Every structure is written in structure tokens, then in C-alpha cells.
CSV table of C-alpha atoms in Angstrom, one decimal:
chain,number,residue,atom,x,y,z
I,67,ASN,CA,1.6,-22.5,9.6
I,68,ILE,CA,4.9,-21.6,11.3
I,69,VAL,CA,6.6,-21.4,8.0
I,70,ALA,CA,4.0,-19.0,6.7
I,71,ALA,CA,4.2,-16.9,9.8
I,72,ILE,CA,8.0,-16.7,9.5
I,73,ALA,CA,7.7,-15.9,5.8
I,74,LEU,CA,5.6,-12.9,6.7
I,75,ILE,CA,8.8,-11.2,7.8
I,76,TRP,CA,9.7,-10.8,4.1
I,77,ARG,CA,6.2,-9.8,2.9
I,78,HIS,CA,7.4,-6.2,2.0
I,79,ASP,CA,10.6,-7.3,0.2
I,80,LYS,CA,9.2,-10.4,-1.7
I,81,PRO,CA,5.4,-10.2,-1.5
I,82,TRP,CA,4.7,-12.6,-4.3
I,83,ARG,CA,6.9,-15.4,-2.9
I,84,VAL,CA,5.5,-14.9,0.5
I,85,LEU,CA,2.0,-15.0,-0.9
I,86,ALA,CA,2.7,-18.3,-2.7
I,87,MET,CA,4.1,-19.8,0.5
I,88,THR,CA,1.1,-18.7,2.7
I,89,VAL,CA,-1.5,-19.8,0.2
I,90,ALA,CA,-0.1,-23.3,0.0
I,91,GLY,CA,-0.6,-23.9,3.7
I,92,PRO,CA,-4.4,-23.8,3.8
I,93,LEU,CA,-4.7,-25.6,0.5
I,94,PHE,CA,-2.7,-28.6,1.7
I,95,PHE,CA,-2.8,-28.6,5.5
I,96,ALA,CA,-5.5,-28.1,8.1
I,97,THR,CA,-4.6,-24.5,8.9
I,98,ASP,CA,-6.2,-21.1,8.6
I,99,ALA,CA,-5.5,-18.5,5.9
I,100,THR,CA,-4.6,-15.6,8.1
I,101,ALA,CA,-1.1,-15.4,6.8
I,102,ALA,CA,-2.3,-15.5,3.2
I,103,LEU,CA,-4.6,-12.6,4.0
I,104,ILE,CA,-1.7,-10.6,5.4
I,105,ALA,CA,0.4,-11.5,2.4
I,106,LEU,CA,-2.4,-10.4,0.1
I,107,TYR,CA,-2.5,-7.0,1.8
I,108,ALA,CA,1.3,-6.7,1.1
I,109,VAL,CA,0.8,-7.6,-2.5
I,110,GLY,CA,-2.2,-5.3,-2.9
I,111,ALA,CA,0.0,-2.4,-1.7
I,112,VAL,CA,2.4,-2.9,-4.7
I,113,ALA,CA,0.3,-4.5,-7.4
I,114,GLY,CA,-2.9,-3.9,-9.2
I,115,GLY,CA,-5.1,-5.1,-12.1
I,116,ARG,CA,-5.0,-8.7,-13.2
I,117,ARG,CA,-2.1,-9.7,-11.1
I,118,LEU,CA,-3.9,-8.5,-7.9
I,119,ALA,CA,-7.1,-10.2,-9.1
I,120,GLY,CA,-5.2,-13.5,-9.6
I,121,ALA,CA,-3.6,-13.1,-6.1
I,122,ALA,CA,-7.0,-12.4,-4.6
I,123,ALA,CA,-8.5,-15.4,-6.3
I,124,ALA,CA,-5.8,-17.7,-4.9
I,125,VAL,CA,-6.2,-16.3,-1.4
I,126,TYR,CA,-10.0,-16.6,-1.8
I,127,LEU,CA,-9.6,-20.3,-2.7
I,128,ALA,CA,-7.3,-20.8,0.3
I,129,CYS,CA,-9.7,-19.0,2.7
I,130,ALA,CA,-12.7,-20.9,1.3
I,131,VAL,CA,-10.9,-24.3,1.7
I,132,SER,CA,-9.8,-23.4,5.2
I,133,LEU,CA,-13.2,-22.1,6.3
I,134,THR,CA,-15.1,-25.0,4.7
I,135,TYR,CA,-12.8,-27.3,6.7
I,136,ASP,CA,-13.6,-25.3,9.8
I,137,ALA,CA,-17.4,-25.5,9.1
I,138,SER,CA,-17.3,-29.3,8.8
I,139,ARG,CA,-15.6,-30.0,12.1
I,140,ARG,CA,-15.8,-28.8,15.7
I,141,ARG,CA,-13.6,-25.7,15.9
I,142,ASP,CA,-14.0,-23.5,19.0
I,143,TYR,CA,-11.9,-20.6,17.7
I,144,SER,CA,-12.9,-20.3,14.1
I,145,VAL,CA,-13.8,-17.0,12.5
I,146,LEU,CA,-17.1,-18.7,11.6
I,147,THR,CA,-18.0,-19.1,15.3
I,148,ILE,CA,-17.0,-15.7,16.7
I,149,GLY,CA,-19.5,-14.7,19.3
I,150,ALA,CA,-20.8,-18.1,20.1
I,151,LYS,CA,-20.9,-18.7,23.8
I,152,HIS,CA,-19.5,-21.9,25.4
I,153,VAL,CA,-20.2,-22.6,29.0
I,154,ASP,CA,-17.5,-24.5,30.9
I,155,GLY,CA,-18.6,-27.9,31.9
I,156,ASP,CA,-21.0,-28.3,28.9
I,157,PRO,CA,-20.0,-30.5,26.1
I,158,PRO,CA,-18.3,-28.5,23.3
I,159,PRO,CA,-20.9,-27.5,20.7
I,160,THR,CA,-20.8,-28.8,17.2
I,161,TRP,CA,-21.4,-26.3,14.4
I,162,SER,CA,-23.9,-27.0,11.7
I,163,LEU,CA,-23.4,-24.2,9.2
I,164,PRO,CA,-24.8,-23.8,5.7
I,165,TRP,CA,-22.4,-24.8,2.9
I,166,TRP,CA,-22.4,-21.2,1.4
I,167,LEU,CA,-21.4,-19.5,4.6
I,168,PRO,CA,-17.6,-20.2,4.4
I,169,LEU,CA,-17.6,-19.0,0.8
I,170,LEU,CA,-19.4,-15.8,1.8
I,171,VAL,CA,-17.1,-15.2,4.8
I,172,ALA,CA,-14.0,-15.8,2.6
I,173,ALA,CA,-15.3,-13.2,0.1
I,174,VAL,CA,-15.9,-10.7,2.8
I,175,LEU,CA,-12.5,-11.2,4.2
I,176,ILE,CA,-10.9,-10.8,0.8
I,177,ALA,CA,-12.9,-7.7,0.1
I,178,ILE,CA,-11.8,-6.1,3.4
I,179,VAL,CA,-8.2,-6.9,2.8
I,180,LEU,CA,-8.3,-5.6,-0.8
I,181,GLY,CA,-10.1,-2.5,0.3
I,182,LEU,CA,-7.5,-1.7,3.0
I,183,SER,CA,-4.6,-2.5,0.7
I,184,GLN,CA,-6.0,-0.2,-2.0
I,185,LEU,CA,-6.5,2.5,0.6
I,186,ARG,CA,-2.9,2.1,1.6
I,187,ARG,CA,-1.7,2.1,-2.0
I,188,THR,CA,-3.8,5.3,-2.7
I,189,LYS,CA,-2.4,7.0,0.3
I,190,THR,CA,1.2,6.1,-0.7
I,191,ASP,CA,0.5,7.3,-4.3
I,192,LEU,CA,-0.9,10.5,-2.8
I,193,ASP,CA,2.2,11.0,-0.6
I,194,VAL,CA,4.4,10.5,-3.6
I,195,ALA,CA,2.4,13.1,-5.6
I,196,VAL,CA,2.6,15.6,-2.7
I,197,GLN,CA,6.3,15.1,-2.5
I,198,SER,CA,6.7,15.5,-6.3
I,199,ARG,CA,4.5,18.7,-6.2
I,200,ASP,CA,6.6,20.1,-3.3
I,201,LYS,CA,9.8,19.4,-5.2
I,202,ALA,CA,8.4,21.0,-8.3
I,203,THR,CA,7.2,24.0,-6.3
I,204,ALA,CA,10.7,24.4,-4.7
I,205,GLN,CA,12.4,24.1,-8.1
I,206,SER,CA,9.9,26.7,-9.6
I,207,GLN,CA,10.7,29.0,-6.7
I,208,ARG,CA,14.4,28.7,-7.2
I,209,MET,CA,14.0,29.4,-11.0
I,210,HIS,CA,11.9,32.4,-10.2
I,211,GLU,CA,14.5,33.7,-7.8
I,212,ASP,CA,17.2,33.1,-10.4
I,213,MET,CA,15.2,35.0,-12.9
I,214,LEU,CA,14.7,38.0,-10.6
I,215,ILE,CA,18.5,38.0,-9.9
I,216,GLN,CA,19.2,37.9,-13.7
I,217,GLN,CA,16.7,40.8,-14.2
I,218,GLU,CA,18.4,42.8,-11.5
I,219,ARG,CA,21.9,42.1,-13.1
I,220,SER,CA,20.6,43.2,-16.5
I,221,ARG,CA,19.1,46.4,-15.0
I,222,ILE,CA,22.4,47.2,-13.2
I,223,ALA,CA,24.3,46.4,-16.5
I,224,ARG,CA,22.0,48.8,-18.4
I,225,ASP,CA,22.5,51.5,-15.8
I,226,MET,CA,26.3,51.1,-15.9
I,227,HIS,CA,26.2,51.1,-19.7
I,228,ASP,CA,24.1,54.3,-19.7
I,229,THR,CA,26.4,56.0,-17.1
I,230,LEU,CA,29.5,55.0,-19.0
I,231,ALA,CA,28.1,56.1,-22.3
I,232,ALA,CA,27.1,59.4,-20.8
I,233,GLY,CA,30.6,59.8,-19.4
I,234,LEU,CA,32.2,59.0,-22.7
I,235,SER,CA,30.0,61.4,-24.5
I,236,ARG,CA,31.0,64.2,-22.1
I,237,ILE,CA,34.7,63.3,-22.6
I,238,SER,CA,34.3,63.3,-26.4
I,239,LEU,CA,32.7,66.8,-26.3
I,240,LEU,CA,35.6,68.2,-24.5
């Protein structure tokens, strides 16, 4: 779990490697899948399609394994037992949960993470599009200004040509 937490430092630079490291923890050790969910968020911000679906399936498996393990033992601080009250002095409660509840909670967690990551990705894409539009608008404005300057130069050149032609005509008549 400590290795996965440390690996999260590199989740933006190497999201796929970090995801692989964080998914391995819950699959092989008695630990939770929080780091894998965070890594999935980072992957979802840069990937889409089948690759993201594969990553989500791997994290779902890790979450399901971790939560199933939590459901089959006493775990006072599990996501499955949030809101359960424990009175000091009483024996710790044991949790008897249906087999499908860890799978459902894992699916909900994956859906939330994927939704948030896609929201972030959409916002990033929108920011890039706005910057691109602003750059194109500025370039178009510069081109328009250059065109107006060129038109003004052409008008001045025509006026000078007409003035010079009229002056030369007068000289030739003399």
C-alpha cells in the first residue's frame, strides 16, 4: 500500500505504470483499492475507448476483490460500513453483508471515478479548443489589419500615380 501511495506521485507522468502498480496491491495483498481508483482517474484524463475500458475493468476487479475481502471479515473502517455506529465498550460488530454488495459498491466507485475523469478530460479539451479559437481569432484579426494596411497603401499608390500622371501630362502640354 505504501508503494502504491508513493507511486501516485508519478500518476500524471506515467499513468499506465502507476495504474499497474496500484492494481496489483489489492489483488495480491489485503489492502484497499483507493490508490487504484486515483490512478484510474489519472488514466481517464488522458485515455479513452477500449484502453480506458480495460483499465476500468482491472480497477473494478481490484476493488471487487478488496471489498469482498472487507465484507468477509471485521473491518471497522471499510467503505462498506460507513455510517455504522460503534459504541465504545461494546464488542466490535461483525458485518454480515450480501455477496453482491461489494460488487455493486465497486461498480459505483468505478462509475464515479470514470465520470469525474471524463468531466476533467472534457474540460481540458474545451480549454484547448477555446485557446485554439482565441489564437485563430487573433491571427484572423492580424490578417484583417494587414489587409487594411495593404488596401491603404494601394490607395495611396493610386493617388500618387494619378497625381504624377496629371503632373506629367501638364508638363508634356507645355
